mmCIF file of C-alpha atoms and ligand atoms in Angstrom:
data_model
loop_
_atom_site.group_PDB
_atom_site.id
_atom_site.type_symbol
_atom_site.label_atom_id
_atom_site.label_comp_id
_atom_site.label_asym_id
_atom_site.label_seq_id
_atom_site.Cartn_x
_atom_site.Cartn_y
_atom_site.Cartn_z
ATOM 1 C CA MET N 354 21.268 27.675 -9.451
ATOM 2 C CA SER N 355 17.587 28.201 -8.138
ATOM 3 C CA PRO N 356 15.352 29.630 -10.647
ATOM 4 C CA LYS N 357 13.599 32.980 -10.083
ATOM 5 C CA ALA N 358 10.130 33.147 -8.336
ATOM 6 C CA PRO N 359 7.676 33.784 -11.079
ATOM 7 C CA SER N 360 6.481 37.019 -11.215
ATOM 8 C CA PHE N 361 2.884 36.069 -9.865
ATOM 9 C CA LEU N 362 3.808 34.758 -6.262
ATOM 10 C CA PRO N 363 1.614 31.667 -5.398
ATOM 11 C CA TYR N 364 1.058 30.876 -1.719
ATOM 12 C CA GLY N 365 3.389 27.889 -2.148
ATOM 13 C CA HIS N 366 5.601 26.830 -5.257
ATOM 14 C CA GLN N 367 7.986 23.779 -5.655
ATOM 15 C CA THR N 368 11.786 24.257 -6.506
ATOM 16 C CA ILE N 369 13.002 21.958 -9.304
ATOM 17 C CA GLU N 370 16.461 22.764 -10.200
ATOM 18 C CA ASP N 371 19.002 21.254 -12.909
ATOM 19 C CA ASP N 372 20.173 18.520 -10.901
ATOM 20 C CA ASP N 373 16.774 17.352 -10.180
ATOM 21 C CA VAL N 374 15.772 17.017 -13.515
ATOM 22 C CA ALA N 375 19.101 15.250 -14.446
ATOM 23 C CA ALA N 376 18.466 13.040 -11.754
ATOM 24 C CA VAL N 377 14.763 12.193 -13.001
ATOM 25 C CA ALA N 378 16.258 11.739 -16.604
ATOM 26 C CA ALA N 379 19.096 9.164 -15.506
ATOM 27 C CA ALA N 380 16.405 7.140 -13.676
ATOM 28 C CA LEU N 381 14.141 6.950 -16.883
ATOM 29 C CA ARG N 382 17.003 5.455 -18.519
ATOM 30 C CA ASP N 383 17.224 2.466 -16.181
ATOM 31 C CA ASP N 384 16.157 -0.648 -16.486
ATOM 32 C CA LEU N 385 13.310 -0.696 -13.444
ATOM 33 C CA LEU N 386 11.005 2.365 -13.758
ATOM 34 C CA THR N 387 9.013 1.203 -10.847
ATOM 35 C CA THR N 388 10.520 -1.087 -8.276
ATOM 36 C CA GLY N 389 14.308 -0.131 -9.125
ATOM 37 C CA PRO N 390 16.910 0.428 -6.339
ATOM 38 C CA ARG N 391 15.890 4.277 -5.671
ATOM 39 C CA VAL N 392 13.029 3.478 -3.816
ATOM 40 C CA GLU N 393 14.651 1.763 -1.170
ATOM 41 C CA ALA N 394 17.411 4.268 -1.307
ATOM 42 C CA PHE N 395 15.253 7.259 -0.686
ATOM 43 C CA GLU N 396 13.250 5.306 2.118
ATOM 44 C CA THR N 397 16.606 5.023 4.010
ATOM 45 C CA ALA N 398 17.768 8.497 3.370
ATOM 46 C CA PHE N 399 14.502 9.711 4.627
ATOM 47 C CA ALA N 400 14.364 7.707 7.876
ATOM 48 C CA GLU N 401 17.971 9.119 8.512
ATOM 49 C CA CYS N 402 16.916 12.752 7.840
ATOM 50 C CA VAL N 403 13.861 12.424 10.237
ATOM 51 C CA GLY N 404 15.565 10.344 12.771
ATOM 52 C CA ALA N 405 13.180 7.336 12.466
ATOM 53 C CA GLN N 406 13.728 3.720 12.325
ATOM 54 C CA HIS N 407 11.608 2.839 9.372
ATOM 55 C CA ALA N 408 10.312 4.716 6.624
ATOM 56 C CA VAL N 409 7.930 3.178 3.653
ATOM 57 C CA VAL N 410 7.181 5.432 0.477
ATOM 58 C CA CYS N 411 3.857 5.638 -1.239
ATOM 59 C CA ALA N 412 1.996 6.955 -4.056
ATOM 60 C CA ASN N 413 0.970 10.347 -2.247
ATOM 61 C CA GLY N 414 -0.040 11.270 1.518
ATOM 62 C CA THR N 415 -3.398 10.299 1.369
ATOM 63 C CA ALA N 416 -2.495 6.826 0.283
ATOM 64 C CA ALA N 417 0.111 6.964 3.236
ATOM 65 C CA LEU N 418 -2.851 7.999 5.806
ATOM 66 C CA HIS N 419 -5.051 4.953 4.324
ATOM 67 C CA LEU N 420 -1.844 2.625 4.464
ATOM 68 C CA ALA N 421 -1.803 3.592 8.384
ATOM 69 C CA MET N 422 -5.227 3.053 9.021
ATOM 70 C CA LEU N 423 -4.716 -0.245 7.266
ATOM 71 C CA ALA N 424 -1.665 -1.230 9.192
ATOM 72 C CA LEU N 425 -2.815 -0.559 12.124
ATOM 73 C CA GLY N 426 -6.229 -2.532 11.641
ATOM 74 C CA VAL N 427 -8.251 0.774 12.516
ATOM 75 C CA GLY N 428 -12.006 -0.614 11.252
ATOM 76 C CA GLU N 429 -15.475 -0.839 11.474
ATOM 77 C CA GLY N 430 -16.884 -0.044 14.786
ATOM 78 C CA GLU N 431 -13.988 2.447 15.929
ATOM 79 C CA VAL N 432 -13.834 5.951 15.990
ATOM 80 C CA CYS N 433 -10.706 8.209 14.895
ATOM 81 C CA ILE N 434 -10.023 11.369 16.498
ATOM 82 C CA VAL N 435 -9.181 14.227 14.084
ATOM 83 C CA PRO N 436 -8.693 18.233 14.507
ATOM 84 C CA SER N 437 -11.477 19.908 12.335
ATOM 85 C CA ILE N 438 -8.619 22.370 11.002
ATOM 86 C CA THR N 439 -6.686 20.016 8.435
ATOM 87 C CA PHE N 440 -6.863 19.001 4.812
ATOM 88 C CA LEU N 441 -9.748 16.758 4.089
ATOM 89 C CA ALA N 442 -7.500 13.203 3.918
ATOM 90 C CA THR N 443 -6.569 13.260 7.557
ATOM 91 C CA ALA N 444 -10.472 12.726 8.291
ATOM 92 C CA ASN N 445 -11.029 10.469 5.041
ATOM 93 C CA CYS N 446 -8.798 7.843 5.749
ATOM 94 C CA ALA N 447 -10.785 6.770 8.746
ATOM 95 C CA ARG N 448 -13.752 6.423 6.272
ATOM 96 C CA TYR N 449 -11.737 4.225 3.870
ATOM 97 C CA VAL N 450 -11.337 1.748 6.492
ATOM 98 C CA GLY N 451 -14.905 1.913 7.715
ATOM 99 C CA ALA N 452 -14.333 3.834 10.949
ATOM 100 C CA GLU N 453 -16.161 6.993 12.022
ATOM 101 C CA VAL N 454 -14.724 10.280 12.630
ATOM 102 C CA VAL N 455 -15.084 12.712 15.796
ATOM 103 C CA PHE N 456 -13.742 15.838 15.285
ATOM 104 C CA ALA N 457 -11.636 17.758 18.054
ATOM 105 C CA ASP N 458 -11.719 21.422 18.440
ATOM 106 C CA VAL N 459 -8.370 23.504 17.821
ATOM 107 C CA ASP N 460 -6.576 26.309 20.013
ATOM 108 C CA PRO N 461 -7.614 29.689 18.023
ATOM 109 C CA MET N 462 -4.272 30.978 18.067
ATOM 110 C CA THR N 463 -2.326 27.937 16.987
ATOM 111 C CA GLY N 464 -4.742 25.853 14.979
ATOM 112 C CA LEU N 465 -3.487 22.830 16.477
ATOM 113 C CA MET N 466 -5.355 19.965 18.660
ATOM 114 C CA THR N 467 -4.262 20.458 22.232
ATOM 115 C CA PRO N 468 -4.517 18.054 25.184
ATOM 116 C CA GLN N 469 -7.709 19.777 26.440
ATOM 117 C CA THR N 470 -9.550 19.577 23.083
ATOM 118 C CA LEU N 471 -8.450 16.060 22.577
ATOM 119 C CA GLN N 472 -9.809 14.771 25.712
ATOM 120 C CA ASP N 473 -12.870 16.937 24.950
ATOM 121 C CA ALA N 474 -13.475 14.876 21.904
ATOM 122 C CA VAL N 475 -12.624 11.681 23.619
ATOM 123 C CA ASP N 476 -15.680 12.307 25.980
ATOM 124 C CA ARG N 477 -17.540 13.007 22.947
ATOM 125 C CA CYS N 478 -16.737 9.242 21.772
ATOM 126 C CA GLY N 479 -19.468 8.022 24.105
ATOM 127 C CA GLY N 480 -17.505 5.101 25.045
ATOM 128 C CA ARG N 481 -17.090 3.572 21.678
ATOM 129 C CA PRO N 482 -13.410 2.187 21.064
ATOM 130 C CA ILE N 483 -11.064 4.806 19.658
ATOM 131 C CA GLY N 484 -8.731 3.252 17.007
ATOM 132 C CA ALA N 485 -6.551 6.095 16.077
ATOM 133 C CA ILE N 486 -5.884 9.747 17.307
ATOM 134 C CA LEU N 487 -4.408 11.800 14.235
ATOM 135 C CA PRO N 488 -2.886 15.302 15.430
ATOM 136 C CA VAL N 489 -1.841 17.703 12.332
ATOM 137 C CA HIS N 490 1.354 19.549 12.726
ATOM 138 C CA LEU N 491 -0.297 22.745 11.083
ATOM 139 C CA ARG N 492 1.991 24.944 9.359
ATOM 140 C CA GLY N 493 5.019 22.932 10.694
ATOM 141 C CA ASP N 494 4.169 23.466 14.078
ATOM 142 C CA VAL N 495 4.231 20.351 16.210
ATOM 143 C CA ALA N 496 1.543 19.670 18.222
ATOM 144 C CA GLU N 497 1.992 18.668 22.064
ATOM 145 C CA LEU N 498 2.961 15.113 21.176
ATOM 146 C CA PRO N 499 3.716 13.892 24.681
ATOM 147 C CA ALA N 500 0.556 14.894 26.230
ATOM 148 C CA LEU N 501 -1.365 13.553 23.409
ATOM 149 C CA ARG N 502 0.384 10.310 23.621
ATOM 150 C CA LYS N 503 -0.718 9.972 27.137
ATOM 151 C CA ILE N 504 -4.330 10.528 26.447
ATOM 152 C CA ALA N 505 -4.031 7.632 23.484
ATOM 153 C CA ASP N 506 -2.129 5.070 26.020
ATOM 154 C CA ALA N 507 -5.121 6.120 28.390
ATOM 155 C CA VAL N 508 -7.958 5.302 25.656
ATOM 156 C CA GLY N 509 -5.947 2.502 23.952
ATOM 157 C CA ALA N 510 -5.885 4.575 20.914
ATOM 158 C CA ALA N 511 -2.764 4.799 18.319
ATOM 159 C CA LEU N 512 -1.276 7.902 17.592
ATOM 160 C CA VAL N 513 -0.709 8.682 13.930
ATOM 161 C CA GLU N 514 0.996 12.044 13.209
ATOM 162 C CA ASP N 515 -0.029 13.905 10.196
ATOM 163 C CA ALA N 516 3.241 15.571 9.328
ATOM 164 C CA CYS N 517 2.578 16.445 6.125
ATOM 165 C CA HIS N 518 3.435 20.161 6.572
ATOM 166 C CA ALA N 519 6.464 19.112 8.894
ATOM 167 C CA LEU N 520 9.119 17.394 7.101
ATOM 168 C CA GLY N 521 12.025 19.016 8.876
ATOM 169 C CA SER N 522 10.106 20.432 11.719
ATOM 170 C CA ARG N 523 12.044 20.118 15.337
ATOM 171 C CA MET N 524 10.807 20.390 18.825
ATOM 172 C CA THR N 525 12.036 20.135 22.335
ATOM 173 C CA PHE N 526 10.078 18.406 25.098
ATOM 174 C CA ASP N 527 11.506 18.273 28.546
ATOM 175 C CA ASN N 528 14.859 19.469 27.028
ATOM 176 C CA ALA N 529 15.384 16.450 24.548
ATOM 177 C CA PRO N 530 15.157 17.865 20.941
ATOM 178 C CA ALA N 531 13.387 15.585 18.366
ATOM 179 C CA SER N 532 11.871 15.962 15.029
ATOM 180 C CA ALA N 533 8.376 15.551 13.232
ATOM 181 C CA GLY N 534 7.902 11.731 12.821
ATOM 182 C CA ASP N 535 10.969 10.349 14.571
ATOM 183 C CA GLY N 536 8.531 7.718 16.189
ATOM 184 C CA ARG N 537 9.225 8.786 19.321
ATOM 185 C CA TRP N 538 5.413 9.286 20.384
ATOM 186 C CA GLY N 539 3.766 8.548 17.285
ATOM 187 C CA ASP N 540 3.087 4.935 16.433
ATOM 188 C CA LEU N 541 3.059 6.117 12.700
ATOM 189 C CA ALA N 542 3.996 9.318 10.894
ATOM 190 C CA VAL N 543 2.820 10.495 7.493
ATOM 191 C CA PHE N 544 4.275 13.034 5.068
ATOM 192 C CA SER N 545 3.263 14.212 1.391
ATOM 193 C CA PHE N 546 5.246 15.103 -1.242
ATOM 194 C CA HIS N 547 2.747 17.110 -3.252
ATOM 195 C CA PRO N 548 4.360 20.146 -5.215
ATOM 196 C CA VAL N 549 3.477 22.699 -2.556
ATOM 197 C CA LYS N 550 4.937 20.780 0.505
ATOM 198 C CA THR N 551 8.891 21.362 1.685
ATOM 199 C CA LEU N 552 10.033 18.677 -1.056
ATOM 200 C CA THR N 553 8.089 17.303 -3.905
ATOM 201 C CA THR N 554 8.248 13.902 -5.758
ATOM 202 C CA CYS N 555 4.909 15.370 -8.011
ATOM 203 C CA GLU N 556 3.034 13.054 -5.998
ATOM 204 C CA GLY N 557 4.289 11.243 -3.501
ATOM 205 C CA GLY N 558 3.866 10.281 0.394
ATOM 206 C CA MET N 559 6.053 8.664 3.187
ATOM 207 C CA ILE N 560 5.190 6.614 6.362
ATOM 208 C CA THR N 561 7.705 6.363 9.152
ATOM 209 C CA THR N 562 7.564 4.347 12.359
ATOM 210 C CA ALA N 563 9.805 2.899 14.942
ATOM 211 C CA ASP N 564 8.155 -0.667 14.676
ATOM 212 C CA PRO N 565 9.804 -3.117 12.239
ATOM 213 C CA ARG N 566 6.204 -5.128 11.765
ATOM 214 C CA LEU N 567 4.249 -2.100 10.988
ATOM 215 C CA ALA N 568 7.045 -0.922 8.550
ATOM 216 C CA GLU N 569 6.735 -4.688 6.961
ATOM 217 C CA ARG N 570 2.927 -4.569 6.807
ATOM 218 C CA LEU N 571 3.266 -1.239 5.148
ATOM 219 C CA LYS N 572 5.225 -2.389 2.570
ATOM 220 C CA THR N 573 3.077 -5.686 1.756
ATOM 221 C CA LEU N 574 -0.228 -3.513 1.667
ATOM 222 C CA ARG N 575 1.432 -1.023 -0.532
ATOM 223 C CA SER N 576 1.719 -3.679 -3.290
ATOM 224 C CA HIS N 577 -1.545 -5.635 -3.201
ATOM 225 C CA GLY N 578 -0.979 -7.621 0.137
ATOM 226 C CA MET N 579 1.516 -9.918 -1.849
ATOM 227 C CA ILE N 580 4.062 -11.754 -0.058
ATOM 228 C CA ARG N 581 6.791 -14.235 -1.622
ATOM 229 C CA PRO N 582 7.195 -17.005 0.984
ATOM 230 C CA PRO N 583 11.074 -17.607 1.792
ATOM 231 C CA GLY N 584 11.821 -20.885 -0.362
ATOM 232 C CA ALA N 585 8.853 -20.815 -2.415
ATOM 233 C CA ASP N 586 9.024 -21.866 -6.131
ATOM 234 C CA PRO N 587 10.547 -18.760 -8.192
ATOM 235 C CA TRP N 588 6.714 -17.599 -9.799
ATOM 236 C CA TRP N 589 5.080 -18.103 -6.447
ATOM 237 C CA TYR N 590 3.106 -15.455 -4.308
ATOM 238 C CA GLU N 591 0.616 -15.215 -1.838
ATOM 239 C CA MET N 592 -1.985 -12.905 -0.645
ATOM 240 C CA PRO N 593 -2.826 -13.304 2.978
ATOM 241 C CA GLU N 594 -4.864 -10.022 3.023
ATOM 242 C CA ILE N 595 -6.027 -7.610 0.682
ATOM 243 C CA GLY N 596 -3.799 -4.571 -0.234
ATOM 244 C CA PHE N 597 -3.707 -1.667 -3.045
ATOM 245 C CA ASN N 598 -1.275 -0.636 -5.614
ATOM 246 C CA TYR N 599 0.387 2.284 -3.746
ATOM 247 C CA ARG N 600 3.878 2.070 -4.940
ATOM 248 C CA LEU N 601 6.027 5.232 -5.780
ATOM 249 C CA PRO N 602 7.694 4.716 -9.348
ATOM 250 C CA ASP N 603 11.787 4.878 -8.986
ATOM 251 C CA VAL N 604 11.566 7.878 -11.199
ATOM 252 C CA LEU N 605 9.982 9.676 -8.568
ATOM 253 C CA CYS N 606 12.076 8.375 -5.867
ATOM 254 C CA ALA N 607 15.068 9.610 -7.938
ATOM 255 C CA LEU N 608 13.585 13.191 -7.651
ATOM 256 C CA GLY N 609 12.830 12.435 -4.101
ATOM 257 C CA LEU N 610 16.337 11.708 -3.219
ATOM 258 C CA SER N 611 17.506 14.423 -5.296
ATOM 259 C CA GLN N 612 15.184 17.033 -3.428
ATOM 260 C CA LEU N 613 16.071 15.315 0.107
ATOM 261 C CA ALA N 614 19.439 16.669 -0.142
ATOM 262 C CA LYS N 615 18.799 20.240 -0.442
ATOM 263 C CA LEU N 616 15.967 20.400 2.364
ATOM 264 C CA PRO N 617 18.578 21.825 5.059
ATOM 265 C CA ARG N 618 18.897 24.813 2.422
ATOM 266 C CA PHE N 619 15.092 24.947 1.566
ATOM 267 C CA ILE N 620 14.193 25.100 5.358
ATOM 268 C CA GLU N 621 17.139 27.829 5.854
ATOM 269 C CA ARG N 622 15.324 29.944 3.160
ATOM 270 C CA ARG N 623 11.982 29.603 4.452
ATOM 271 C CA ARG N 624 12.959 30.707 8.174
ATOM 272 C CA THR N 625 14.836 33.580 6.551
ATOM 273 C CA LEU N 626 11.776 34.758 4.752
ATOM 274 C CA ALA N 627 9.464 34.175 7.608
ATOM 275 C CA LYS N 628 11.632 36.075 9.771
ATOM 276 C CA ARG N 629 11.483 38.941 7.545
ATOM 277 C CA TYR N 630 7.659 38.492 7.673
ATOM 278 C CA GLU N 631 7.379 38.394 11.042
ATOM 279 C CA THR N 632 9.356 41.679 11.444
ATOM 280 C CA LEU N 633 7.801 43.580 8.673
ATOM 281 C CA LEU N 634 4.107 42.195 9.756
ATOM 282 C CA THR N 635 4.328 44.118 13.414
ATOM 283 C CA ARG N 636 3.654 47.087 11.985
ATOM 284 C CA LEU N 637 -0.061 45.768 10.676
ATOM 285 C CA ARG N 638 -0.878 45.017 14.488
ATOM 286 C CA PRO N 639 -3.164 44.434 16.151
ATOM 287 C CA THR N 640 -5.137 43.666 12.820
ATOM 288 C CA VAL N 641 -2.632 41.403 11.609
ATOM 289 C CA TRP N 642 -1.237 38.603 13.983
ATOM 290 C CA ILE N 643 1.300 35.790 13.085
ATOM 291 C CA ALA N 644 -0.434 32.412 14.003
ATOM 292 C CA GLU N 645 0.971 31.649 17.566
ATOM 293 C CA ARG N 646 3.922 29.660 18.060
ATOM 294 C CA PRO N 647 3.909 26.916 20.776
ATOM 295 C CA PRO N 648 7.067 27.299 22.957
ATOM 296 C CA TRP N 649 8.690 23.839 22.142
ATOM 297 C CA SER N 650 8.449 24.185 18.566
ATOM 298 C CA ASP N 651 10.724 24.904 15.742
ATOM 299 C CA PRO N 652 9.064 24.467 12.585
ATOM 300 C CA ALA N 653 10.382 23.962 9.261
ATOM 301 C CA LEU N 654 7.666 26.387 8.112
ATOM 302 C CA HIS N 655 5.545 24.935 5.347
ATOM 303 C CA LEU N 656 3.314 27.763 5.594
ATOM 304 C CA MET N 657 3.135 31.685 6.328
ATOM 305 C CA ALA N 658 -0.034 31.523 8.335
ATOM 306 C CA VAL N 659 -1.480 34.771 9.417
ATOM 307 C CA LEU N 660 -4.547 35.814 11.294
ATOM 308 C CA ILE N 661 -6.679 38.712 10.278
ATOM 309 C CA ASP N 662 -9.571 40.586 12.039
ATOM 310 C CA PHE N 663 -11.158 41.322 8.955
ATOM 311 C CA GLU N 664 -14.100 42.812 11.069
ATOM 312 C CA ALA N 665 -11.944 45.560 12.680
ATOM 313 C CA ALA N 666 -10.453 46.243 9.217
ATOM 314 C CA GLY N 667 -13.873 46.402 7.838
ATOM 315 C CA LYS N 668 -12.640 44.602 4.896
ATOM 316 C CA THR N 669 -13.767 41.144 3.692
ATOM 317 C CA ARG N 670 -11.362 38.022 3.396
ATOM 318 C CA VAL N 671 -12.726 37.916 -0.325
ATOM 319 C CA GLU N 672 -11.914 41.646 -0.809
ATOM 320 C CA VAL N 673 -8.467 40.942 0.678
ATOM 321 C CA MET N 674 -7.698 38.259 -1.235
ATOM 322 C CA ALA N 675 -8.652 39.926 -4.481
ATOM 323 C CA ALA N 676 -6.784 42.956 -3.611
ATOM 324 C CA LEU N 677 -3.664 40.897 -3.291
ATOM 325 C CA LYS N 678 -4.634 39.062 -6.517
ATOM 326 C CA ASP N 679 -4.818 42.226 -8.542
ATOM 327 C CA ARG N 680 -1.137 42.711 -7.261
ATOM 328 C CA GLY N 681 0.003 39.606 -8.589
ATOM 329 C CA ILE N 682 0.014 37.851 -4.912
ATOM 330 C CA GLY N 683 -1.810 34.615 -4.470
ATOM 331 C CA SER N 684 -2.926 33.779 -0.771
ATOM 332 C CA GLN N 685 -5.044 30.554 0.466
ATOM 333 C CA VAL N 686 -7.366 29.584 3.471
ATOM 334 C CA HIS N 687 -6.025 26.634 5.376
ATOM 335 C CA TYR N 688 -8.340 25.500 6.192
ATOM 336 C CA ILE N 689 -12.158 25.001 6.078
ATOM 337 C CA PRO N 690 -13.231 23.235 9.238
ATOM 338 C CA VAL N 691 -13.521 19.641 7.812
ATOM 339 C CA HIS N 692 -16.432 19.030 10.626
ATOM 340 C CA ARG N 693 -18.548 21.529 8.535
ATOM 341 C CA GLN N 694 -18.290 19.463 5.197
ATOM 342 C CA PRO N 695 -21.342 18.492 3.676
ATOM 343 C CA HIS N 696 -20.494 14.705 3.729
ATOM 344 C CA TYR N 697 -19.462 14.969 7.301
ATOM 345 C CA ALA N 698 -22.127 17.572 8.529
ATOM 346 C CA ALA N 699 -24.567 15.130 6.936
ATOM 347 C CA ARG N 700 -23.297 12.033 8.590
ATOM 348 C CA TYR N 701 -22.711 13.336 12.122
ATOM 349 C CA GLY N 702 -24.330 16.881 12.362
ATOM 350 C CA VAL N 703 -22.239 19.787 13.409
ATOM 351 C CA ALA N 704 -20.380 19.832 16.402
ATOM 352 C CA ASP N 705 -19.672 23.120 18.379
ATOM 353 C CA LEU N 706 -16.157 23.690 17.563
ATOM 354 C CA PRO N 707 -15.531 27.399 18.463
ATOM 355 C CA GLY N 708 -11.918 27.385 18.229
ATOM 356 C CA ALA N 709 -11.849 25.803 14.518
ATOM 357 C CA ASP N 710 -14.527 28.373 13.461
ATOM 358 C CA ALA N 711 -12.268 31.390 15.088
ATOM 359 C CA TRP N 712 -9.285 30.214 13.490
ATOM 360 C CA TYR N 713 -11.160 29.643 9.930
ATOM 361 C CA ALA N 714 -12.716 33.140 10.636
ATOM 362 C CA ARG N 715 -9.204 34.664 10.787
ATOM 363 C CA CYS N 716 -6.462 32.724 8.773
ATOM 364 C CA LEU N 717 -4.597 33.491 5.391
ATOM 365 C CA SER N 718 -1.651 31.719 4.076
ATOM 366 C CA LEU N 719 0.557 34.267 2.317
ATOM 367 C CA PRO N 720 3.577 33.407 -0.031
ATOM 368 C CA LEU N 721 6.364 31.339 1.213
ATOM 369 C CA TYR N 722 8.488 29.116 -0.840
ATOM 370 C CA PRO N 723 12.494 29.013 -1.479
ATOM 371 C CA ALA N 724 12.701 30.831 -4.744
ATOM 372 C CA MET N 725 11.308 33.987 -3.351
ATOM 373 C CA ASP N 726 13.553 36.477 -2.339
ATOM 374 C CA GLU N 727 13.436 39.574 0.361
ATOM 375 C CA ALA N 728 11.939 42.060 -2.011
ATOM 376 C CA ASP N 729 9.122 39.647 -2.765
ATOM 377 C CA VAL N 730 8.174 39.565 0.901
ATOM 378 C CA ASP N 731 8.307 43.344 1.038
ATOM 379 C CA ARG N 732 5.970 43.458 -1.559
ATOM 380 C CA VAL N 733 3.582 41.165 -0.016
ATOM 381 C CA VAL N 734 3.500 42.789 3.211
ATOM 382 C CA GLU N 735 2.741 46.390 1.498
ATOM 383 C CA ALA N 736 0.123 44.994 -0.702
ATOM 384 C CA LEU N 737 -1.301 43.487 2.670
ATOM 385 C CA GLY N 738 -1.246 46.758 4.299
ATOM 386 C CA ASP N 739 -2.811 48.683 1.505
ATOM 387 C CA ALA N 740 -5.626 45.944 1.156
ATOM 388 C CA LEU N 741 -6.311 46.290 4.834
ATOM 389 C CA ALA N 742 -6.161 50.020 5.013
ATOM 390 C CA PRO N 743 -9.637 51.978 5.311
HETATM 391 C C1 LIG W 1661 -0.795 17.437 1.722
HETATM 392 C C2 LIG W 1661 -1.884 17.160 2.839
HETATM 393 C C3 LIG W 1661 -2.154 15.898 3.022
HETATM 394 C C4 LIG W 1661 -2.650 14.735 1.546
HETATM 395 O O1 LIG W 1661 -1.410 14.890 0.779
HETATM 396 P P1 LIG W 1661 -1.686 14.187 -0.627
HETATM 397 O O2 LIG W 1661 0.060 13.887 -0.954
HETATM 398 O O3 LIG W 1661 -1.618 15.463 -1.228
HETATM 399 O O4 LIG W 1661 -2.262 13.235 -0.960
HETATM 400 C C5 LIG W 1661 -2.693 15.372 3.974
HETATM 401 N N1 LIG W 1661 -2.808 15.919 5.114
HETATM 402 C C6 LIG W 1661 -2.321 17.170 5.112
HETATM 403 C C7 LIG W 1661 -2.308 18.023 6.285
HETATM 404 C C8 LIG W 1661 -1.687 17.991 3.975
HETATM 405 O O5 LIG W 1661 -1.359 19.044 3.941
#
């Protein structure tokens, strides 16, 4: 049985059921709490789920991004291109390895980096080597990967999908169906299992790839950079290069395995609720628009993002969010443009990215998670209509 949605509707919420709790309890009673059999079992099931050759689990999505940069050998003297509309970690991972960040603009209607905004960012790199390009599949809508791949190849950069919103997202390019993170276009893809994401391990992350050498490197870097050469003495380990402790415990992989089996049901529920939102929200046009869906995209819908013309409504976003909160409804802004964050503004100045600013001015994420029911959606849309009424 799914637990009922709480009476306050946050913008996102985990779905933990009795069998998830039982799976964790069983793992806790086993011998190996950290590096146990469920780690590889979760990786194998996850790789199969997204259609990737290899999956490497780790401590969280941010660690996954850091490991991706390390495994690719991105570092000082290089730049990484990151869309400005994303979570901080997408940009920060470049800084962790000493690379610099060049921010790309986004399409103001989709929030996604496009081939045009990427090319513009490449031009602003001033000839510096580009280590990695990190498209973000915002809300679950996948960026235009084949075109981004072409540009990455032309400049000799790796392509790393930030798929933290896109577990289970599908897309069709040239009549060929594919999944976010399946390794067809991206060298690596990263996922997060934070509680607001499509499935949770409390904290947790995953990296997928088609490249067995990268997968092996990621596993070594995840555990201190230690290797045990075949045929070495039983106590022996070596550290050819320095790594981190970014492992995910067996106990949390048990939760991941249990949650992964429910992913189709979770996604189906998100889609049903989103469809109802889309139908009901048409009556609030033209003040409220659903964020645009690219034609190739069949998203798993991590977020219910709407674009609101606050000026036309004569209300500020602060007033609208407060009015929703008074009626027991949470909402959130995804995201504040990262290029405007004090750390990056001080380091690079503030580039002119009008698409990111336009998206930021209008975006609002409404509650969407599997435990909601249809009446919850009705309540949110009614409250939003009232909050925007003159
Ligand atoms: C959640 C998220 C991350 C970071 O994941 P954590 O598991 O919270 O470290 C990175 N990028 C995006 C787009 C995210 O939504």
